[in-house]
XYZ file of C-alpha atoms in Angstrom:
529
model
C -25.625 2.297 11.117
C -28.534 4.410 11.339
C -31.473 3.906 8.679
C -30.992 6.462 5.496
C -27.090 8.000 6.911
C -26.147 10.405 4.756
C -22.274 12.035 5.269
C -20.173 14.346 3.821
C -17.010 11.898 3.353
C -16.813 8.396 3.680
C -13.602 6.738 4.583
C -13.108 3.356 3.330
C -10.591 1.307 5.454
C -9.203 2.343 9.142
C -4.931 1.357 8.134
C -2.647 4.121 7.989
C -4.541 5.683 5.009
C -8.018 5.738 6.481
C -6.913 6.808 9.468
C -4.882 9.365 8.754
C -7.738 11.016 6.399
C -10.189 10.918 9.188
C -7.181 12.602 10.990
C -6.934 15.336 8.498
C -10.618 15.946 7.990
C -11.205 16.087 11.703
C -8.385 18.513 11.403
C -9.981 20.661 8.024
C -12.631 21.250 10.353
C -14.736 18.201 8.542
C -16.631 16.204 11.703
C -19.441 15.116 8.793
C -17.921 11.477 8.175
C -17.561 8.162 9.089
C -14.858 5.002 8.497
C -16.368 1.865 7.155
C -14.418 -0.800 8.393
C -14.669 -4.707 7.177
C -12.887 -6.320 10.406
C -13.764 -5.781 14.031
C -10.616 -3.333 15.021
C -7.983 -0.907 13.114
C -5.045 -1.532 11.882
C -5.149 -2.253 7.930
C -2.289 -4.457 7.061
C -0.680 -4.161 10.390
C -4.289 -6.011 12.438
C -4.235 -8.951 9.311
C -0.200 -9.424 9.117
C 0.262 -10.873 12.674
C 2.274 -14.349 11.632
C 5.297 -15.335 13.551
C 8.137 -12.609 13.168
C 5.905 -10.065 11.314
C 7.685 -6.134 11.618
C 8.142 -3.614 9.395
C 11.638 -2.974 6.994
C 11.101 0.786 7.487
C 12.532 2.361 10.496
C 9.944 2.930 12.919
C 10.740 7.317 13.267
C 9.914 7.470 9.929
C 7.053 4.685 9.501
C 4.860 6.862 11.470
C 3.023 10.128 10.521
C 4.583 13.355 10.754
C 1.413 14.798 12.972
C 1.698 11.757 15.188
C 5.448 11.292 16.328
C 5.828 8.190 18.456
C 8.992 8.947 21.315
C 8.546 5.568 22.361
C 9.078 2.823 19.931
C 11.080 0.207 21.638
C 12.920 -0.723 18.295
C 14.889 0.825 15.465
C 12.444 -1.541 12.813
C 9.176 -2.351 14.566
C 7.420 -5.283 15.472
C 3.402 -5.535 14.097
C 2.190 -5.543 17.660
C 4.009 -1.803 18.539
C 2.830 -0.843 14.660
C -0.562 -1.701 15.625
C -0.760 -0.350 18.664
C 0.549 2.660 17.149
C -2.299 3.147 14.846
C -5.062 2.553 18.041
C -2.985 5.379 20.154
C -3.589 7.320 17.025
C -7.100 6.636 16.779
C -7.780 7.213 20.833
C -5.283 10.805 20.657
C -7.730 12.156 17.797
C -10.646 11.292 18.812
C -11.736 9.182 15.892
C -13.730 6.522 17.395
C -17.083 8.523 17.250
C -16.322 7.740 13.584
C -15.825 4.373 13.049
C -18.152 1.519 11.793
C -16.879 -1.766 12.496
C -18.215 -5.124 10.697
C -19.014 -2.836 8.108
C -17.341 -4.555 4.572
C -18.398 -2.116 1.788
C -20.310 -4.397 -0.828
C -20.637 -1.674 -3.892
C -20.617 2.027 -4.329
C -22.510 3.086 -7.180
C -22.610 6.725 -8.197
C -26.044 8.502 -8.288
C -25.278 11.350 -10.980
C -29.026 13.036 -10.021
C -28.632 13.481 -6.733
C -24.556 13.797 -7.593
C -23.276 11.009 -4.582
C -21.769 7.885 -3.563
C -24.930 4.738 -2.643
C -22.784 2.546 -0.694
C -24.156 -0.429 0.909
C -22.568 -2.519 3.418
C -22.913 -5.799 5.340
C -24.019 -3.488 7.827
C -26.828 -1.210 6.081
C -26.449 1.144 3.440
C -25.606 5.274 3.471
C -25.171 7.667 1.349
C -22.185 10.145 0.966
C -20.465 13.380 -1.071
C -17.291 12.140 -1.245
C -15.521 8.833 -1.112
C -12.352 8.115 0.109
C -10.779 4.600 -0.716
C -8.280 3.736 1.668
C -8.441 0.270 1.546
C -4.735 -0.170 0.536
C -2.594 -2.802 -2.038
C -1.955 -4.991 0.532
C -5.351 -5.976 1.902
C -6.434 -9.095 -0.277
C -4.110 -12.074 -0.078
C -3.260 -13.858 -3.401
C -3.005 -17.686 -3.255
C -2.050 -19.166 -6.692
C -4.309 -21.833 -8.441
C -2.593 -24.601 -7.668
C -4.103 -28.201 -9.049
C -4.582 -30.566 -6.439
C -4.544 -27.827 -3.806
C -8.084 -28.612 -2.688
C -7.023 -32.206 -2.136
C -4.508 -31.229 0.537
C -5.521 -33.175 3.823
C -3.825 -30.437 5.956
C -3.438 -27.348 7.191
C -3.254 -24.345 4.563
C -3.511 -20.834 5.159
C -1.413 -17.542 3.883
C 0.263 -15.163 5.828
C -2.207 -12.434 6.077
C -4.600 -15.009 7.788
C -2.398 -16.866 9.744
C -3.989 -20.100 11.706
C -2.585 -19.011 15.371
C -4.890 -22.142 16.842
C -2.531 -24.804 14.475
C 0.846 -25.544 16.282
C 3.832 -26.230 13.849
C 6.063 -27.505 16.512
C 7.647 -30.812 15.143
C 5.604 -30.479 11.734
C 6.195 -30.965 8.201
C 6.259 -27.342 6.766
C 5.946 -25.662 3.163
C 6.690 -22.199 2.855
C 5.749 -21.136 -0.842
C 6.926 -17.645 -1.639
C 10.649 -15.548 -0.814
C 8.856 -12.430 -0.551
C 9.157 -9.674 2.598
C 6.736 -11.702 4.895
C 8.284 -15.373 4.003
C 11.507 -13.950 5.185
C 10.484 -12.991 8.163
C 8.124 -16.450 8.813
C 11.086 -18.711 7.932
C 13.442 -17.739 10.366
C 10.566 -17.505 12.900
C 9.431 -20.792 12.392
C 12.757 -22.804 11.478
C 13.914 -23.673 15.194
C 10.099 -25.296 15.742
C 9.114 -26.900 13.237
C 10.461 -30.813 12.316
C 10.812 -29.506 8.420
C 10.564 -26.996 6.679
C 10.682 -26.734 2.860
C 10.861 -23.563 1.397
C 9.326 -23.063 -2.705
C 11.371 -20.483 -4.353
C 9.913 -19.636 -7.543
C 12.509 -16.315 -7.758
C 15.649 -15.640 -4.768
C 15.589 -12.199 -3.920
C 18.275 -9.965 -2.702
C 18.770 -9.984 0.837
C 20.367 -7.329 3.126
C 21.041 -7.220 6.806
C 18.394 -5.454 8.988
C 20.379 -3.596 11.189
C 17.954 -3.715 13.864
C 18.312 -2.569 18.017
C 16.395 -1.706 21.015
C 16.282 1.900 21.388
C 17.527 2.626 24.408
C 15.632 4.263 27.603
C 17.600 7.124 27.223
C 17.369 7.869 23.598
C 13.727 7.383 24.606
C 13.630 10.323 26.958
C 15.949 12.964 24.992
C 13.062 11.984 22.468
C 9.829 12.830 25.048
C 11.801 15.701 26.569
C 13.182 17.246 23.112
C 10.545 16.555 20.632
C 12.696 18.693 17.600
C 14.875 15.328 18.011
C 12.537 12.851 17.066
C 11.924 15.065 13.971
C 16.032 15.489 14.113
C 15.733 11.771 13.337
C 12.990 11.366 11.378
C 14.363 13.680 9.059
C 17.888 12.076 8.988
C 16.336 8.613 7.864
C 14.243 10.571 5.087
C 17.000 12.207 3.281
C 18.859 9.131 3.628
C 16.546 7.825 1.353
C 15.875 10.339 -0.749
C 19.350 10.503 -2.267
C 18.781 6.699 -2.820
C 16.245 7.644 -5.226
C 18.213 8.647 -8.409
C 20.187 4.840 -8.258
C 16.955 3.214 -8.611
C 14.948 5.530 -11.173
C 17.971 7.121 -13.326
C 21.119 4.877 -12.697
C 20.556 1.344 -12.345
C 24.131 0.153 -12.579
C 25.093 2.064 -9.569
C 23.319 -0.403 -8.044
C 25.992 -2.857 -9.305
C 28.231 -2.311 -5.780
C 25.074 -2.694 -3.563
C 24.923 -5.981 -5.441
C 27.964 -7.162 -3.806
C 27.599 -6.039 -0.899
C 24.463 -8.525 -0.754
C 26.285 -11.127 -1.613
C 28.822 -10.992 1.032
C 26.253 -10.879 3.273
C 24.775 -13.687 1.728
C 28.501 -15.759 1.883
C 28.971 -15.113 5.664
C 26.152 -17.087 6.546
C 25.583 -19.763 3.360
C 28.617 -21.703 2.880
C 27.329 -24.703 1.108
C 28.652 -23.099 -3.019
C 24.896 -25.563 -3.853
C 22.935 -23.783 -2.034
C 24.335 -20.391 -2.323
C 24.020 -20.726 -6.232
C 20.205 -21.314 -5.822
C 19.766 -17.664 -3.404
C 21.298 -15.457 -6.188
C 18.923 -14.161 -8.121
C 19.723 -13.062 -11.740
C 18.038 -9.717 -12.193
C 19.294 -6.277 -10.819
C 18.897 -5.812 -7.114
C 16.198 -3.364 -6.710
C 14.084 -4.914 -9.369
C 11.690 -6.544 -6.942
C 12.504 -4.791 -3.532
C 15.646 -4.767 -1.450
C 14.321 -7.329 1.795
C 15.996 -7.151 4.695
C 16.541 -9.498 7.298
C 19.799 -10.920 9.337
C 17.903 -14.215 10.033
C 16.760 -15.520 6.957
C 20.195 -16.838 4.876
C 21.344 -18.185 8.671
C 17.789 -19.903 8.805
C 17.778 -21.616 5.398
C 21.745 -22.895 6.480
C 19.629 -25.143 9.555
C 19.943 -29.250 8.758
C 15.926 -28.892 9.161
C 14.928 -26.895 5.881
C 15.155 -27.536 2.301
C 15.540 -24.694 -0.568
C 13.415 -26.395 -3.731
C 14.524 -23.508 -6.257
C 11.286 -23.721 -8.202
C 7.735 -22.846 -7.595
C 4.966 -25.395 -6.796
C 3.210 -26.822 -10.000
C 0.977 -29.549 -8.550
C -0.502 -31.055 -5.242
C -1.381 -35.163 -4.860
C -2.336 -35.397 -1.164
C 0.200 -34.608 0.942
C 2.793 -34.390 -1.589
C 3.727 -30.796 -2.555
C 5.140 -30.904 -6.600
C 7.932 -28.517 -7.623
C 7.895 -27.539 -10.947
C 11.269 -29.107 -11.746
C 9.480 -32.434 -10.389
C 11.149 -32.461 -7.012
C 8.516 -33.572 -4.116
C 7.967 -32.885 -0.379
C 5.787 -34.754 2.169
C 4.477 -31.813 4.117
C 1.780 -31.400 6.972
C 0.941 -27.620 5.989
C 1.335 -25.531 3.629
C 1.891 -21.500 4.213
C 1.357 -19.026 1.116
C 3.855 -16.171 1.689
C 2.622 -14.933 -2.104
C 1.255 -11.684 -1.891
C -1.650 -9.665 -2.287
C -4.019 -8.535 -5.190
C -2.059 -5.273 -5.867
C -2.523 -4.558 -9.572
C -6.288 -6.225 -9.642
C -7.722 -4.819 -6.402
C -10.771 -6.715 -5.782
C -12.281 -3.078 -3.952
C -12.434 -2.210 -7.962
C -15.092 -4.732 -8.538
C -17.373 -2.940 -6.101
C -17.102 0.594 -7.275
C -19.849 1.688 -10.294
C -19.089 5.163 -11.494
C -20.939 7.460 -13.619
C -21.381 5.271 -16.822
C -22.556 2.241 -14.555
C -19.018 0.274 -15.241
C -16.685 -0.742 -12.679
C -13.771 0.782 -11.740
C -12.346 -2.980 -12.563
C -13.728 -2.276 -16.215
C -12.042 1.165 -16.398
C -8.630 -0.364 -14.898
C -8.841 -3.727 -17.498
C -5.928 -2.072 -19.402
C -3.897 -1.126 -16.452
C -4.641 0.467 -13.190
C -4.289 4.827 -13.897
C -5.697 7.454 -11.816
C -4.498 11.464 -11.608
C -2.244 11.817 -9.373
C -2.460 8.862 -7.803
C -5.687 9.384 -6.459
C -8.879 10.025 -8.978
C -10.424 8.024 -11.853
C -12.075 9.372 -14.630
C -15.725 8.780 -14.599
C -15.855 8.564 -10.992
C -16.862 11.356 -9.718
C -15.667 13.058 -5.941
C -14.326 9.218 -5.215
C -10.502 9.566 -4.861
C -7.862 6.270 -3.865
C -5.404 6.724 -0.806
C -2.283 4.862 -2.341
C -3.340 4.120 -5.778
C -1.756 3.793 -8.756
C 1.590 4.503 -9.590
C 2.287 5.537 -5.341
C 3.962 3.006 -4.162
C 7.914 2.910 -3.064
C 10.748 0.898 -3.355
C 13.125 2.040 -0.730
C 11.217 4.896 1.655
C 8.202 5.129 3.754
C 4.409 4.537 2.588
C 3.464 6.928 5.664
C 5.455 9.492 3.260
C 3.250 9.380 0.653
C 0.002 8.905 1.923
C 0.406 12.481 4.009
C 0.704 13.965 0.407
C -2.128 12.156 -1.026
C -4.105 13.898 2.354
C -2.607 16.840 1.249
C -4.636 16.462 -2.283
C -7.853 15.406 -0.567
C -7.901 18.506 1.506
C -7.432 20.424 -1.026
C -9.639 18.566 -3.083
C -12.698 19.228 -0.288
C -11.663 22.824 -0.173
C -12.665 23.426 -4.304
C -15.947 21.732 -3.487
C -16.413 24.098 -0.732
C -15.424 27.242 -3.059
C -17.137 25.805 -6.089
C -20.320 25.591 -3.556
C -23.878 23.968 -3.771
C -24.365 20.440 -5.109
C -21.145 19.987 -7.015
C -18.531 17.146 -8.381
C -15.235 17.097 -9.464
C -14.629 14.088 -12.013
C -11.547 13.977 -13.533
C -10.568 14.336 -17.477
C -9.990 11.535 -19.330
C -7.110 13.721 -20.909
C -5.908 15.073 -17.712
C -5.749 10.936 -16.313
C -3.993 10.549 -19.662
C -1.433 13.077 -19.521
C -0.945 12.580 -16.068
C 0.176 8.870 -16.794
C 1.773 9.247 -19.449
C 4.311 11.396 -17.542
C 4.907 8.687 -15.463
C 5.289 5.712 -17.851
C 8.302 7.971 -19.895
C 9.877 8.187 -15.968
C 9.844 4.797 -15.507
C 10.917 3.799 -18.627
C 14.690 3.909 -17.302
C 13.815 2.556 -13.612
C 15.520 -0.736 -12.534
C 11.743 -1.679 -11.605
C 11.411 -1.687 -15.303
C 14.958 -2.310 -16.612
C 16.229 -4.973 -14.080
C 15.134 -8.050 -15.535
C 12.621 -9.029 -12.892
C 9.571 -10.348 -12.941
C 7.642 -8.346 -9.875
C 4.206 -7.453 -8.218
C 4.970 -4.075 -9.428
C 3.877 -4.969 -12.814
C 0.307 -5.756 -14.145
C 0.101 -8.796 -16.265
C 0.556 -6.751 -19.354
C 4.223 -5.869 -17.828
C 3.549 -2.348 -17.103
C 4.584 -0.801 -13.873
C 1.226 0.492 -12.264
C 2.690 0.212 -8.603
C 5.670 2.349 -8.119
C 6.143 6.142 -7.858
C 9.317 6.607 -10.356
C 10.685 9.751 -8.430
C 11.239 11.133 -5.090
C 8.632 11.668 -2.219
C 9.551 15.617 -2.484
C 8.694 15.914 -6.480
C 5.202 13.539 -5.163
C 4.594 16.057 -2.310
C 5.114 18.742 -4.769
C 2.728 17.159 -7.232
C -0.309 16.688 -4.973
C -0.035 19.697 -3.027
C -3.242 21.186 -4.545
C -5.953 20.371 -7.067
C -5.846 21.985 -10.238
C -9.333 22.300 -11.604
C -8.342 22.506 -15.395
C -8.010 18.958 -14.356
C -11.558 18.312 -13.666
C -14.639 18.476 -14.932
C -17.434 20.379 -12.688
C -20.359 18.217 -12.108
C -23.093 20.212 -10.676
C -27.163 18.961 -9.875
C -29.525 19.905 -12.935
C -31.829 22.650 -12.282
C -29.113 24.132 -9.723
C -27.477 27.572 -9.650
C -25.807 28.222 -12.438
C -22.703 29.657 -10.744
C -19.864 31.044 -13.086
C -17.028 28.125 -12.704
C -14.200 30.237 -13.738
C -15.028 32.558 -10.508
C -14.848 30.133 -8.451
C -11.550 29.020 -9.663
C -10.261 32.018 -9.172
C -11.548 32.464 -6.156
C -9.716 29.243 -4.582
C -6.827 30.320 -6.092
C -6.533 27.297 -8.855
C -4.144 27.753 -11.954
C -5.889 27.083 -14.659
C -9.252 29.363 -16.132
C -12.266 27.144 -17.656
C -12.990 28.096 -21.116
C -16.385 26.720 -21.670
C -19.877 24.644 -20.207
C -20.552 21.897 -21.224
C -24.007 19.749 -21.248
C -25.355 17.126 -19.820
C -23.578 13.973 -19.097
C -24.044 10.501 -18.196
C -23.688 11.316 -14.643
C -26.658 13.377 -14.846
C -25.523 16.806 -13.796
C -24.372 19.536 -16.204
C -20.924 19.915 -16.373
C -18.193 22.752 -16.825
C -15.314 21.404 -18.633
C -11.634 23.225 -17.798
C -9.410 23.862 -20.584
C -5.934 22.188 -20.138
C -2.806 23.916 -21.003
């Protein structure tokens, strides 16, 4: 990284987020930015993930961006290794390499409100930028509980985001402790190798078959030789989903026949009543999400694996302790348990304009506008933040509508011209979330009895999108700038904000400037109907 770098944008994370925003601003014309990247290669989620039987439960047509149509993935769900080598096609077909700064963890950004940009340093020298983009994604920072005794454990122990590929399970003693969408998939990958396997269910989830198949050469063809057919398809799997929506955010007990339908599936291949009693969860299905997988209730049916139906309390040695007391002699132990999704550890790192952390801000609950800024942050905006996630359709979905909002978003800085920042209204960030707590009042995320990673520990649902990816594409299709507050350098030129509004064609008309702020710059404050 060259000595003093200063950019226009920089791109934190090189997933499908970070990625497809150095798409887009390579697109918008924007060539003025790089993509800080903590590992060695891209890939996000899909380069960490890589443990035994790792693929995605979206279909593949539709877990891929709209601008980057793939006529050639092998499978109806995809593995992680065609997923990954997805995203480095990507990277090659647009030309982003030129861009990219590997080994390059981002260790704070602190906002400079004189000079009115982002100080980032790195482990591989510091820059300077305009504009931040945070694309480092909910699903980046694995979550191992505090267990006590878990330092004492003589042997192997490692989660599923960083699996040990040098340790062979064949014959050993095995603890799986989680039943969430990745210890599904391990279980059934690992079952026929290892001597034992003992799986810690703290919570059963609802299981339903993948319907998964190799796509065929031919389909493969009509897709390279007719590309309105891959869209044909992509499109048939998205509205699909879409009229799935209203079940999950406005009429739970529909759900009640998709219910059954889970538990036949679950009968067919657990016969044992013992057993079957300790896979049925007790909560709505779609509470925590629907997993899929034809594998996993046929896996956990094998003479070699043991359901413990309660999370692990305690470690002494090599003895794993359930918390209803039962034990397991065990020769490693793998944490299918999540990630840090509602207590992002990239919050610790980001000062905004009052010198607190975005973790400070968020110590009440994770809220941005839209989904993408934070008040008192100024020209830093998330890729899949709060309140974007989904429980039954593509990610890729909404992160092309959250690029959407950053391109706009670079366009008013353009319009609004010289050294300038858009920071968004407290009351703006508060209306905005608002909005979306009534929504989800009625969810089965929030109704269904669960206990999920969709909720912060105060039991509010800072995760999920409560709608449909049309109403979020609708939402984020442009900035308005009664939303914002316009930052701009002291001592600059005093241009007339509500002109420049006007001029990028924004729907709301400041009323008044304001003075100076904490983040040093004098600021024009929008009225909000």
């Amino acid at each position: 990284m060259a000595e003093h770098e200063h950019v226009r944008v920089a791109v934190i994370g090189s997933g499908f987020g970070g990625l497809g925003a150095a798409v887009r601003l390579r697109r918008e014309g924007i060539t003025d930015f790089v993509v800080l990247e903590r590992a060695d290669s891209v890939g996000g989620t899909w380069r960490d993930n890589s443990y035994p039987g790792c693929a995605c439960d979206v279909p593949s047509h539709l877990y891929s961006f709209s601008f980057a149509p793939n006529p050639d993935w092998p499978r109806t769900f995809s593995g992680q290794e065609h997923i990954r080598a997805y995203l480095e096609h990507v990277t090659d077909t647009f030309g982003l390499r030129p861009h990219l700064r590997f080994n390059a963890e981002v260790k704070t950004m602190r906002w400079d409100g004189e000079e009115l940009r982002w100080e980032i340093e790195t482990a591989a020298g510091t820059l300077t930028a305009d504009v931040v983009v945070s694309a480092t994604g909910p699903l980046s920072d694995p979550k191992i509980p505090r267990i006590p005794g878990l330092d004492t454990f003589p042997g192997e122990v490692f989660h599923s985001a960083r699996w040990d590929h040098d340790y062979d399970l064949a014959g050993k003693r095995v603890a799986v402790v989680g039943t969430g969408a990745s210890a599904i998939q391990i279980v059934p990958a690992i079952q026929p190798r290892v001597g034992r396997l003992t799986l810690f269910q703290r919570t059963p989830a609802w299981v339903m078959p993948r319907v998964d198949r190799a796509i065929s050469g031919a389909e493969r063809r009509l897709h390279r030789a007719l590309p309105f057919t891959t869209q044909l398809r992509r499109g048939l799997l998205w509205g699909i989903r879409e009229l799935q929506v209203q079940a999950f955010t406005k009429h739970p007990d529909e759900l009640g026949l998709v219910e059954q339908l889970a538990k036949r599936n679950m009968a067919r291949a657990i016969k044992d009543p013992a057993l079957r009693a300790k896979l049925t969860p007790d909560y709505r299905i779609g509470c925590k999400r629907i997993l899929l997988s034809s594998a996993y209730y046929p896996a956990l049916a094998r003479p070699n694996v043991d359901v413990v139906a309660s999370g692990l309390a305690e470690v002494r040695g090599s003895t794993l302790v359930a918390a209803d007391g039962s034990e397991a002699e065990v020769d490693a132990i793998v944490f299918g348990t999540g990630f840090h999704v509602t207590d992002m550890p990239i919050a610790e790192r980001v000062v905004g304009a009052e010198g607190v952390t975005l973790a400070e801000t968020w110590k009440n609950g994770m809220r941005a506008l839209r989904g993408a800024a934070a008040a008192g942050f100024p020209n830093w905006m998330t890729i899949i933040g709060p309140n974007t996630g989904l429980g039954n359709s593509s990610m890729i979905l909404m992160i092309e509508s959250q690029l959407n909002y950053m391109a706009d978003y670079l366009r008013q800085l353009d319009v609004l011209g010289g050294r300038t920042a858009l920071d968004a209204r407290p009351a703006a960030v508060d209306a905005w979330n608002h909005r979306v707590q009534e929504r989800m009042r009625r969810t089965v995320w929030n109704t269904g009895g669960c206990t999920s990673w969709y909720l912060d520990p105060s039991g509010r649902n800072t995760t999920i999108w409560p709608g449909t990816t049309t109403e979020f594409r609708r939402a984020t299709r442009r900035v308005d700038l009664a939303e914002y507050e316009v930052v701009r350098k002291a001592g600059g030129p005093a241009t007339d904000a509500s002109s420049a509004i006007d001029a990028s064609s924004a729907t709301a008309t400041p009323s008044a400037t304001g003075a100076s702020s904490a983040a040093g710059g004098v600021r024009e404050s929008g009225a909000v109907a």
